[in-house]
Amino acid sequence: MKSGTESGVKILALSGGVGGAKLALGLARVLPPGALTVVANTADDFEHLGLYIAPDLDTVMYTLAGINDTERGWGLAGESWQCLDALNRLGAERWFQLGDRDLATHIRRSALLREGQNLSAVTAQLCRALDVTVDLLPMSDDPVRTLVDCEEGELPFQHYFVREQCRPRVRGFRFAGQEQARAQPAFLAMLTDPELTAVIICPSNPFVSVDPILGLPGVREALVASPAPVYAVSPIIGDRALKGPAAKMMAELGLPVSAASVAAHYRGLVDTFVMDESDATLAATINEPGMQIMMAPTVMKSLEDRERLAQQLLDRLQDCRP
Ligand code: GDP
Ligand code: CA
């Protein structure tokens, strides 16, 4: 097969963690080599036990490397927890689970960052070591941090998500540092590349995985200006999220819990909104200006599910090309 650069296909996927990584893997498997760039959210990143942790980048990296734990849904397969147990015995907090092999990633990344490399360079180095051939970029090399506004006040994202297990009612989100941050340069360059084939917003949490990326200076403007079609796959099917707090957040923000709210969230930005085939009745009621609706089986359980959805997106792109 021709490589991405030879074939001229250039797909940019925007991803959070688990939901995004599933489609990213499907795309990686059906696209020619070199055709896919994945940009991952880094607003979940934080310092813990003296280490720099990048949950979404790592979820995508481990998934693309084929070494993720598919049953637990996060982290590495075949993981053990001895280091965390030992740390705990020495008085360290244990609320954030870090497996022994996963810790190696964080130790290595933290050391490389301390040596002065930026997050993009470190990510590229880790990906090379793990034989990930897809271009995986952090959304920015500058720190952007999600703060969850809830009744208890503003909580750092991982405190809300892991320590409090998403229990607090949310009122909104703030992405500290976003206005000063620069979008990763290769990411911005792709967005403004006249030869970009398409942008695919993966089925990730719209509020805390995708918004941190879209709100970086210049990104929204570039997406709107780009002639490349922008696709988004709904992470909400029926009245629930397949995983995580997206549906709970929606309800607490006063929005109807359905893919229609996701479509409204991406109003003005997305050309083709991909909904699950089980949501056909709802799809008929969605009328967002400039937005086409595509129905597809979007529940990705098996590897075949991931590849099939990716292939359907590419087929549709092909059909819609002038
Ligand atoms: P996180 O950063 O690990 O929380 O992951 P993401 O933000 O990337 O993804 C979370 C979202 O992915 C949730 O809202 C889920 O509903 C959605 N999701 C997970 N698996 C699937 C799937 O197979 N299909 C679809 N359409 N959405 C999914
Ligand atoms: Ca995440």
XYZ file of N, CA and C and ligand atoms in Angstrom, residues 16-18 41 44 55-56 157-158 161 208-209, ligand 2:
37
model
N -9.335 12.210 23.308
C -9.081 12.174 24.740
C -8.394 10.855 25.028
N -8.925 10.105 25.989
C -8.302 8.831 26.345
C -8.986 7.640 25.704
N -9.726 6.911 26.517
C -10.208 5.582 26.130
C -11.105 5.570 24.881
N -5.455 15.137 24.122
C -5.666 16.094 25.198
C -4.569 15.961 26.259
N -5.576 16.829 31.189
C -5.701 15.892 32.327
C -4.362 15.649 32.997
N -2.338 11.074 31.249
C -3.240 9.924 31.085
C -3.759 9.724 29.656
N -4.156 10.795 28.993
C -4.752 10.597 27.667
C -3.686 10.243 26.619
N -8.561 18.282 37.819
C -9.303 17.230 37.132
C -9.143 15.845 37.763
N -7.929 15.424 38.027
C -7.753 14.051 38.541
C -8.321 13.894 39.952
N -11.935 13.364 39.068
C -12.172 12.168 38.255
C -11.817 10.889 39.004
N -14.392 17.693 28.706
C -13.067 17.652 29.348
C -11.983 16.982 28.512
N -12.345 16.413 27.374
C -11.299 15.844 26.508
C -11.138 16.652 25.222
Ca -8.936 11.893 29.870
